mmCIF file of C-alpha atoms in Angstrom:
data_model
loop_
_atom_site.group_PDB
_atom_site.id
_atom_site.type_symbol
_atom_site.label_atom_id
_atom_site.label_comp_id
_atom_site.label_asym_id
_atom_site.label_seq_id
_atom_site.Cartn_x
_atom_site.Cartn_y
_atom_site.Cartn_z
ATOM 1 C CA SER A 1 -22.772 -8.886 -30.718
ATOM 2 C CA TYR A 2 -21.755 -9.114 -27.190
ATOM 3 C CA ALA A 3 -21.157 -5.431 -26.884
ATOM 4 C CA ARG A 4 -24.694 -4.581 -28.146
ATOM 5 C CA GLY A 5 -26.244 -6.888 -25.601
ATOM 6 C CA GLU A 6 -24.157 -5.296 -22.852
ATOM 7 C CA ARG A 7 -25.189 -1.844 -24.105
ATOM 8 C CA ARG A 8 -28.915 -2.780 -23.724
ATOM 9 C CA LEU A 9 -28.310 -4.056 -20.237
ATOM 10 C CA ASP A 10 -26.315 -1.019 -19.281
ATOM 11 C CA VAL A 11 -29.231 1.166 -20.380
ATOM 12 C CA LEU A 12 -31.534 -0.818 -18.102
ATOM 13 C CA ARG A 13 -29.011 -0.488 -15.243
ATOM 14 C CA ILE A 14 -28.932 3.286 -15.771
ATOM 15 C CA VAL A 15 -32.753 3.606 -15.934
ATOM 16 C CA GLU A 16 -33.185 1.587 -12.756
ATOM 17 C CA GLY A 17 -30.494 3.615 -11.074
ATOM 18 C CA LEU A 18 -32.368 6.821 -11.965
ATOM 19 C CA ARG A 19 -35.641 5.321 -10.613
ATOM 20 C CA LEU A 20 -33.950 4.361 -7.417
ATOM 21 C CA HIS A 21 -32.266 7.735 -7.091
ATOM 22 C CA ALA A 22 -35.618 9.477 -7.545
ATOM 23 C CA ALA A 23 -37.282 7.125 -5.063
ATOM 24 C CA LYS A 24 -34.819 8.189 -2.305
ATOM 25 C CA ASN A 25 -34.922 11.916 -3.279
ATOM 26 C CA ASP A 26 -38.538 12.890 -3.232
ATOM 27 C CA GLY A 27 -39.008 12.094 -6.879
ATOM 28 C CA ARG A 28 -36.212 14.254 -8.054
ATOM 29 C CA LEU A 29 -33.962 12.958 -10.734
ATOM 30 C CA PRO A 30 -30.207 13.449 -10.490
ATOM 31 C CA LYS A 31 -28.323 16.333 -12.285
ATOM 32 C CA SER A 32 -25.732 13.968 -13.563
ATOM 33 C CA LEU A 33 -25.095 10.247 -13.641
ATOM 34 C CA ALA A 34 -22.352 10.723 -11.115
ATOM 35 C CA ASP A 35 -24.998 11.874 -8.709
ATOM 36 C CA VAL A 36 -26.492 8.344 -8.607
ATOM 37 C CA GLN A 37 -24.767 6.834 -5.579
ATOM 38 C CA ILE A 38 -27.330 4.234 -4.523
ATOM 39 C CA VAL A 39 -26.066 1.623 -7.138
ATOM 40 C CA PRO A 40 -23.033 1.594 -9.383
ATOM 41 C CA LEU A 41 -23.744 2.730 -12.971
ATOM 42 C CA PRO A 42 -21.759 1.833 -16.147
ATOM 43 C CA LYS A 43 -19.289 4.574 -17.107
ATOM 44 C CA VAL A 44 -18.935 3.927 -20.797
ATOM 45 C CA ASP A 45 -21.076 2.533 -23.683
ATOM 46 C CA ALA A 46 -19.780 -0.995 -24.405
ATOM 47 C CA VAL A 47 -20.303 -0.468 -28.077
ATOM 48 C CA THR A 48 -18.480 2.800 -28.557
ATOM 49 C CA GLY A 49 -16.168 3.067 -25.539
ATOM 50 C CA ARG A 50 -17.432 6.586 -24.963
ATOM 51 C CA PRO A 51 -19.363 7.921 -21.959
ATOM 52 C CA PHE A 52 -23.144 7.895 -22.021
ATOM 53 C CA GLU A 53 -24.469 11.409 -22.497
ATOM 54 C CA PHE A 54 -26.846 12.531 -19.775
ATOM 55 C CA SER A 55 -28.759 15.829 -19.127
ATOM 56 C CA LEU A 56 -31.638 16.991 -17.178
ATOM 57 C CA LYS A 57 -34.299 19.138 -18.866
ATOM 58 C CA ASN A 58 -36.910 20.454 -16.434
ATOM 59 C CA ASP A 59 -38.277 17.205 -14.891
ATOM 60 C CA MET A 60 -37.017 14.854 -17.633
ATOM 61 C CA ALA A 61 -33.776 12.979 -17.830
ATOM 62 C CA VAL A 62 -32.318 12.559 -21.300
ATOM 63 C CA LEU A 63 -29.840 9.646 -21.885
ATOM 64 C CA THR A 64 -28.131 9.566 -25.249
ATOM 65 C CA LEU A 65 -26.141 6.739 -26.576
ATOM 66 C CA PRO A 66 -23.420 7.717 -29.127
ATOM 67 C CA GLU A 67 -23.889 6.307 -32.627
ATOM 68 C CA GLU A 68 -22.212 3.056 -33.438
ATOM 69 C CA ARG A 69 -18.939 3.334 -35.377
ATOM 70 C CA GLY A 70 -18.786 1.361 -38.544
ATOM 71 C CA THR A 71 -22.562 0.922 -38.972
ATOM 72 C CA GLY A 72 -23.000 3.884 -41.356
ATOM 73 C CA SER A 73 -25.689 5.284 -39.031
ATOM 74 C CA LYS A 74 -25.368 8.806 -37.786
ATOM 75 C CA ASP A 75 -28.283 8.458 -35.466
ATOM 76 C CA ALA A 76 -27.805 8.371 -31.764
ATOM 77 C CA LEU A 77 -30.336 6.572 -29.520
ATOM 78 C CA THR A 78 -32.064 8.885 -27.062
ATOM 79 C CA TYR A 79 -34.114 7.889 -24.041
ATOM 80 C CA GLU A 80 -36.246 10.392 -22.293
ATOM 81 C CA ILE A 81 -37.090 9.490 -18.758
ATOM 82 C CA THR A 82 -39.718 11.125 -16.490
ATOM 83 C CA VAL A 83 -40.896 10.168 -12.937
ATOM 84 C CA ALA A 84 -44.618 9.906 -12.300
ATOM 85 C CA LYS A 85 -45.773 12.213 -9.568
#
């Protein structure tokens, strides 16, 4: 569906935004998605209409996409992002 394709693009936009933020901040990832000011990031998941979940654990960013309603799946997608030193 259109929303699923948009969701995939949004994830790529967020990952690229994190990379650009780290590049301008001595390799440090942001504490929140709102801290990424270098490029605009999507605010909500196109599939669920809910915000992307983001956390920083040590030197790893964790991006979680809420499970899709109506699919019967209870699994959320989780991306773990680190920056090479």
